[in-house]
Amino acid sequence: MVDAEYLKEIDKARRDLRALISSRNCAPIMLRLAWHDAGTYDASTKTGGPNGSIRNEEEYTHGANSGLKKAIDFCEEVKSKYSKITYADLYQLAGVVAVEVTGGPTIDFVPGRKDSKISTREGRLPDAKQGAPHLRDIFYRMGLSDKDIVALSGAHTLGRAHPERSGFDGPWTVEPLKFDNSYFVELLKGVSEPLLKLPTDNALLDDPKFRPYVELYAKDEDAFFKDYAESHKKLSELGFIPSSSSSKVNDGTILAQSAVGVAVAAAVVILGYLYEARKK
């Protein structure tokens, strides 16, 4: 049950996640953890989704989840301090914070997800070697749209592919710890070594319904941030119906969280600048 004490723990966990993610530069893998826990949802059978089941060895050893045990262990450091919080909420909160501390949009977070120990069979997550039909099969199964597919793909602005995990190697952008619209900018430039372009990335350019969103987000970062925040929230709440007791934190708290997020993002940018200056 989401009561006042639960909301207090969520607030404290959010602060701890900010510090952990900023200090260890682990935003990309924390965001991937949140996505992969949620991305198993099937709207027709109401199975899978953001229920914390990715902590099960049966699931985190799926090929698509290679390397995510590291993020699960990071989250366990926070979970050990705030036992009331479900794994399902913690993993999605980590994804929200990962976007926030790297300069991305503030994503509305509503707690109250329940944990499950039941894992779905392997094969529900996107395969980077596939094209547009596969992307639609995966995301439509979750109940998401073409706009959601393109907006969520923009999170590849963070992180890089690792050959031991996916068979691919390299970052998608020149600043893989900064959340912005550069994924779409680079996508429209075409081949630009050593940046990565997966078959699923190229599908966004080749498909006539996907491409207009790519072009919009490349020229208008505000439009991308708005749509991304909405799509991320949808993904993080698949199959989750908030109860009246898990109502949103009041507006004042949300404003305070946004202000802190801006301050943290600014600090990350400044530290990065100082680091580059010292290197020169």
Tab-separated table of C-alpha atoms in Angstrom:
chain	number	residue	atom	x	y	z
A	1	MET	CA	0.000	0.000	0.000
A	2	VAL	CA	1.274	3.448	-0.934
A	3	ASP	CA	0.971	5.559	2.201
A	4	ALA	CA	2.841	8.586	3.537
A	5	GLU	CA	5.727	6.424	4.754
A	6	TYR	CA	6.043	4.757	1.367
A	7	LEU	CA	6.171	8.137	-0.372
A	8	LYS	CA	8.892	9.261	2.048
A	9	GLU	CA	10.967	6.214	1.162
A	10	ILE	CA	10.445	6.895	-2.546
A	11	ASP	CA	11.722	10.447	-2.013
A	12	LYS	CA	14.807	9.235	-0.151
A	13	ALA	CA	15.473	6.494	-2.693
A	14	ARG	CA	15.253	9.055	-5.480
A	15	ARG	CA	17.968	11.133	-3.796
A	16	ASP	CA	20.169	8.083	-3.290
A	17	LEU	CA	19.693	7.019	-6.904
A	18	ARG	CA	20.715	10.485	-8.097
A	19	ALA	CA	23.937	10.257	-6.123
A	20	LEU	CA	24.676	6.666	-7.144
A	21	ILE	CA	23.989	7.195	-10.857
A	22	SER	CA	25.958	10.450	-10.984
A	23	SER	CA	28.983	9.076	-9.129
A	24	ARG	CA	29.221	5.824	-11.100
A	25	ASN	CA	28.189	7.132	-14.514
A	26	CYS	CA	25.744	4.230	-14.750
A	27	ALA	CA	22.714	6.060	-16.194
A	28	PRO	CA	22.655	4.023	-19.434
A	29	ILE	CA	22.536	0.611	-17.762
A	30	MET	CA	19.985	1.781	-15.163
A	31	LEU	CA	17.721	3.034	-17.947
A	32	ARG	CA	18.174	-0.258	-19.784
A	33	LEU	CA	17.180	-2.160	-16.634
A	34	ALA	CA	13.945	-0.173	-16.307
A	35	TRP	CA	13.118	-0.679	-19.972
A	36	HIS	CA	13.814	-4.403	-19.984
A	37	ASP	CA	11.729	-5.017	-16.888
A	38	ALA	CA	8.793	-3.161	-18.478
A	39	GLY	CA	9.283	-4.259	-22.091
A	40	THR	CA	8.017	-7.818	-21.610
A	41	TYR	CA	4.413	-6.627	-21.317
A	42	ASP	CA	1.716	-8.249	-23.434
A	43	ALA	CA	-1.464	-6.181	-23.518
A	44	SER	CA	-3.600	-9.079	-24.746
A	45	THR	CA	-2.666	-11.506	-21.959
A	46	LYS	CA	-1.864	-8.881	-19.285
A	47	THR	CA	1.419	-10.650	-18.541
A	48	GLY	CA	4.939	-9.318	-18.040
A	49	GLY	CA	5.605	-5.623	-17.649
A	50	PRO	CA	7.242	-3.503	-14.924
A	51	ASN	CA	6.838	-5.947	-12.055
A	52	GLY	CA	10.415	-6.448	-10.850
A	53	SER	CA	10.645	-9.977	-12.261
A	54	ILE	CA	13.915	-9.156	-14.019
A	55	ARG	CA	15.651	-9.741	-10.676
A	56	ASN	CA	14.946	-13.459	-11.131
A	57	GLU	CA	17.995	-15.357	-12.383
A	58	GLU	CA	15.739	-17.070	-14.903
A	59	GLU	CA	15.073	-13.680	-16.507
A	60	TYR	CA	18.258	-11.655	-16.077
A	61	THR	CA	20.151	-14.476	-17.802
A	62	HIS	CA	18.060	-14.066	-20.961
A	63	GLY	CA	20.310	-13.106	-23.861
A	64	ALA	CA	18.675	-9.688	-24.256
A	65	ASN	CA	19.391	-8.932	-20.582
A	66	SER	CA	23.093	-9.698	-20.719
A	67	GLY	CA	25.011	-7.424	-18.341
A	68	LEU	CA	21.967	-6.215	-16.419
A	69	LYS	CA	22.883	-8.090	-13.239
A	70	LYS	CA	25.245	-5.167	-12.591
A	71	ALA	CA	22.338	-2.706	-12.576
A	72	ILE	CA	20.261	-5.053	-10.411
A	73	ASP	CA	23.103	-5.079	-7.875
A	74	PHE	CA	23.343	-1.281	-7.937
A	75	CYS	CA	19.630	-1.078	-7.181
A	76	GLU	CA	20.013	-3.602	-4.380
A	77	GLU	CA	22.264	-1.103	-2.579
A	78	VAL	CA	19.317	1.303	-2.472
A	79	LYS	CA	16.710	-1.385	-1.806
A	80	SER	CA	18.616	-2.543	1.300
A	81	LYS	CA	17.997	0.884	2.855
A	82	TYR	CA	14.334	1.223	1.873
A	83	SER	CA	12.683	-2.155	2.348
A	84	LYS	CA	9.135	-0.868	1.848
A	85	ILE	CA	9.756	-0.010	-1.797
A	86	THR	CA	8.955	-2.757	-4.292
A	87	TYR	CA	11.582	-3.806	-6.818
A	88	ALA	CA	9.088	-2.913	-9.533
A	89	ASP	CA	8.902	0.695	-8.328
A	90	LEU	CA	12.635	0.911	-7.654
A	91	TYR	CA	13.678	-0.198	-11.135
A	92	GLN	CA	11.291	2.252	-12.812
A	93	LEU	CA	12.367	5.055	-10.485
A	94	ALA	CA	15.993	4.321	-11.415
A	95	GLY	CA	15.108	4.727	-15.091
A	96	VAL	CA	13.367	8.042	-14.464
A	97	VAL	CA	16.332	9.346	-12.455
A	98	ALA	CA	18.830	8.136	-15.077
A	99	VAL	CA	17.156	10.349	-17.684
A	100	GLU	CA	16.892	13.276	-15.274
A	101	VAL	CA	20.528	13.385	-14.094
A	102	THR	CA	21.891	13.260	-17.641
A	103	GLY	CA	19.963	16.347	-18.703
A	104	GLY	CA	16.786	14.770	-20.038
A	105	PRO	CA	13.156	15.632	-19.340
A	106	THR	CA	11.458	15.227	-15.970
A	107	ILE	CA	9.241	12.137	-16.154
A	108	ASP	CA	6.183	11.886	-13.935
A	109	PHE	CA	6.560	8.947	-11.560
A	110	VAL	CA	3.626	7.340	-9.747
A	111	PRO	CA	4.524	4.561	-7.265
A	112	GLY	CA	2.502	1.478	-6.380
A	113	ARG	CA	3.690	-1.312	-8.714
A	114	LYS	CA	3.546	-4.826	-7.293
A	115	ASP	CA	6.403	-7.307	-7.442
A	116	SER	CA	6.175	-10.628	-9.245
A	117	LYS	CA	8.419	-13.681	-9.210
A	118	ILE	CA	6.924	-14.954	-12.465
A	119	SER	CA	9.132	-14.365	-15.493
A	120	THR	CA	7.922	-14.471	-19.071
A	121	ARG	CA	9.602	-16.647	-21.660
A	122	GLU	CA	12.574	-15.244	-23.537
A	123	GLY	CA	11.851	-13.421	-26.784
A	124	ARG	CA	9.601	-10.516	-25.825
A	125	LEU	CA	12.232	-7.777	-26.097
A	126	PRO	CA	13.344	-6.041	-29.337
A	127	ASP	CA	16.006	-7.695	-31.506
A	128	ALA	CA	18.443	-5.054	-32.811
A	129	LYS	CA	19.107	-7.093	-35.963
A	130	GLN	CA	15.503	-6.725	-37.155
A	131	GLY	CA	13.569	-4.016	-39.007
A	132	ALA	CA	10.360	-2.001	-38.832
A	133	PRO	CA	7.879	-4.936	-38.888
A	134	HIS	CA	9.623	-6.475	-35.888
A	135	LEU	CA	9.607	-3.178	-33.984
A	136	ARG	CA	5.872	-2.845	-34.555
A	137	ASP	CA	5.259	-6.448	-33.496
A	138	ILE	CA	7.089	-5.843	-30.212
A	139	PHE	CA	5.755	-2.401	-29.333
A	140	TYR	CA	2.195	-2.914	-30.586
A	141	ARG	CA	2.046	-6.040	-28.401
A	142	MET	CA	2.676	-3.729	-25.444
A	143	GLY	CA	-0.029	-1.330	-26.601
A	144	LEU	CA	2.377	1.383	-27.767
A	145	SER	CA	2.314	3.443	-30.970
A	146	ASP	CA	4.622	4.438	-33.828
A	147	LYS	CA	5.343	7.722	-32.069
A	148	ASP	CA	6.245	5.826	-28.911
A	149	ILE	CA	8.623	3.594	-30.893
A	150	VAL	CA	10.561	6.539	-32.312
A	151	ALA	CA	10.528	8.652	-29.155
A	152	LEU	CA	11.728	5.758	-26.991
A	153	SER	CA	14.426	4.896	-29.533
A	154	GLY	CA	15.846	8.343	-28.805
A	155	ALA	CA	17.103	7.030	-25.461
A	156	HIS	CA	19.992	5.545	-27.459
A	157	THR	CA	21.450	8.999	-26.983
A	158	LEU	CA	22.700	7.421	-23.731
A	159	GLY	CA	25.259	4.653	-23.528
A	160	ARG	CA	26.902	2.326	-25.998
A	161	ALA	CA	26.580	-1.217	-27.267
A	162	HIS	CA	28.972	-3.840	-25.884
A	163	PRO	CA	30.026	-6.741	-28.122
A	164	GLU	CA	29.962	-9.261	-25.266
A	165	ARG	CA	26.325	-8.349	-24.584
A	166	SER	CA	24.750	-7.657	-27.961
A	167	GLY	CA	27.328	-8.438	-30.619
A	168	PHE	CA	27.486	-4.742	-31.504
A	169	ASP	CA	30.087	-2.213	-30.376
A	170	GLY	CA	30.182	1.546	-29.932
A	171	PRO	CA	28.099	4.571	-28.891
A	172	TRP	CA	25.272	6.128	-30.877
A	173	THR	CA	26.342	9.693	-30.082
A	174	VAL	CA	29.538	11.622	-29.334
A	175	GLU	CA	28.394	12.342	-25.759
A	176	PRO	CA	26.928	9.046	-24.495
A	177	LEU	CA	26.331	10.357	-20.972
A	178	LYS	CA	24.200	13.311	-22.101
A	179	PHE	CA	20.482	12.960	-22.780
A	180	ASP	CA	19.560	15.157	-25.747
A	181	ASN	CA	18.263	14.822	-29.315
A	182	SER	CA	21.656	13.998	-30.853
A	183	TYR	CA	20.622	10.403	-31.596
A	184	PHE	CA	18.222	11.735	-34.238
A	185	VAL	CA	20.686	14.324	-35.517
A	186	GLU	CA	23.332	11.638	-36.037
A	187	LEU	CA	20.782	9.275	-37.562
A	188	LEU	CA	19.977	11.787	-40.307
A	189	LYS	CA	23.673	12.320	-41.052
A	190	GLY	CA	23.963	8.724	-42.224
A	191	VAL	CA	27.084	6.629	-41.663
A	192	SER	CA	29.483	8.474	-39.361
A	193	GLU	CA	32.198	6.225	-37.931
A	194	PRO	CA	32.764	5.306	-35.201
A	195	LEU	CA	29.144	5.928	-34.178
A	196	LEU	CA	26.762	2.987	-34.165
A	197	LYS	CA	23.788	2.425	-36.448
A	198	LEU	CA	21.802	-0.730	-35.771
A	199	PRO	CA	19.322	-2.263	-38.230
A	200	THR	CA	16.528	-1.100	-35.896
A	201	ASP	CA	17.987	2.441	-36.024
A	202	ASN	CA	18.047	2.457	-39.813
A	203	ALA	CA	14.457	1.192	-39.825
A	204	LEU	CA	13.383	4.523	-38.323
A	205	LEU	CA	14.751	6.284	-41.407
A	206	ASP	CA	13.472	3.839	-43.986
A	207	ASP	CA	9.902	3.548	-42.729
A	208	PRO	CA	7.641	6.352	-44.046
A	209	LYS	CA	5.637	6.542	-40.811
A	210	PHE	CA	8.661	6.569	-38.511
A	211	ARG	CA	10.835	9.033	-40.444
A	212	PRO	CA	8.715	12.189	-39.894
A	213	TYR	CA	9.198	11.783	-36.138
A	214	VAL	CA	12.965	11.371	-36.620
A	215	GLU	CA	13.078	14.597	-38.634
A	216	LEU	CA	10.924	16.450	-36.097
A	217	TYR	CA	12.993	15.352	-33.098
A	218	ALA	CA	16.285	16.155	-34.862
A	219	LYS	CA	15.269	19.778	-35.333
A	220	ASP	CA	13.143	20.292	-32.214
A	221	GLU	CA	14.595	18.953	-28.956
A	222	ASP	CA	11.670	20.329	-26.953
A	223	ALA	CA	9.247	18.247	-29.029
A	224	PHE	CA	11.414	15.183	-28.465
A	225	PHE	CA	11.614	15.759	-24.698
A	226	LYS	CA	7.849	16.210	-24.454
A	227	ASP	CA	7.058	13.061	-26.424
A	228	TYR	CA	9.807	11.041	-24.769
A	229	ALA	CA	8.551	11.888	-21.265
A	230	GLU	CA	5.032	10.786	-22.244
A	231	SER	CA	6.213	7.570	-23.907
A	232	HIS	CA	8.577	6.665	-21.079
A	233	LYS	CA	5.776	7.124	-18.568
A	234	LYS	CA	3.513	4.852	-20.638
A	235	LEU	CA	6.220	2.192	-20.827
A	236	SER	CA	6.882	2.388	-17.084
A	237	GLU	CA	3.185	1.921	-16.286
A	238	LEU	CA	2.258	-0.924	-18.642
A	239	GLY	CA	-0.288	-3.094	-16.866
A	240	PHE	CA	-0.131	-0.852	-13.801
A	241	ILE	CA	-3.284	0.874	-12.575
A	242	PRO	CA	-2.441	3.359	-9.801
A	243	SER	CA	-4.738	3.159	-6.803
A	244	SER	CA	-6.169	6.248	-5.157
A	245	SER	CA	-3.642	5.844	-2.339
A	246	SER	CA	-0.749	6.010	-4.803
A	247	SER	CA	-1.773	9.459	-5.993
A	248	LYS	CA	0.928	11.684	-7.304
A	249	VAL	CA	3.202	13.543	-4.980
A	250	ASN	CA	1.832	17.060	-4.524
A	251	ASP	CA	2.714	19.784	-7.029
A	252	GLY	CA	5.177	21.438	-4.680
A	253	THR	CA	7.164	18.226	-4.373
A	254	ILE	CA	7.133	17.717	-8.127
A	255	LEU	CA	8.435	21.254	-8.655
A	256	ALA	CA	11.137	20.677	-6.063
A	257	GLN	CA	12.156	17.430	-7.766
A	258	SER	CA	12.335	19.196	-11.114
A	259	ALA	CA	14.515	21.939	-9.629
A	260	VAL	CA	16.876	19.395	-8.109
A	261	GLY	CA	17.002	17.519	-11.399
A	262	VAL	CA	17.986	20.699	-13.262
A	263	ALA	CA	20.663	21.433	-10.664
A	264	VAL	CA	22.085	17.915	-10.883
A	265	ALA	CA	22.086	17.975	-14.686
A	266	ALA	CA	23.867	21.348	-14.636
A	267	ALA	CA	26.467	19.980	-12.241
A	268	VAL	CA	27.095	16.981	-14.520
A	269	VAL	CA	27.601	19.283	-17.525
A	270	ILE	CA	29.942	21.593	-15.578
A	271	LEU	CA	32.028	18.693	-14.268
A	272	GLY	CA	32.267	17.287	-17.766
A	273	TYR	CA	33.445	20.647	-19.075
A	274	LEU	CA	36.086	20.962	-16.343
A	275	TYR	CA	37.259	17.431	-17.054
A	276	GLU	CA	37.662	18.181	-20.759
A	277	ALA	CA	39.416	21.460	-19.953
A	278	ARG	CA	41.909	19.643	-17.737
A	279	LYS	CA	42.531	17.068	-20.469
A	280	LYS	CA	43.449	19.877	-22.843
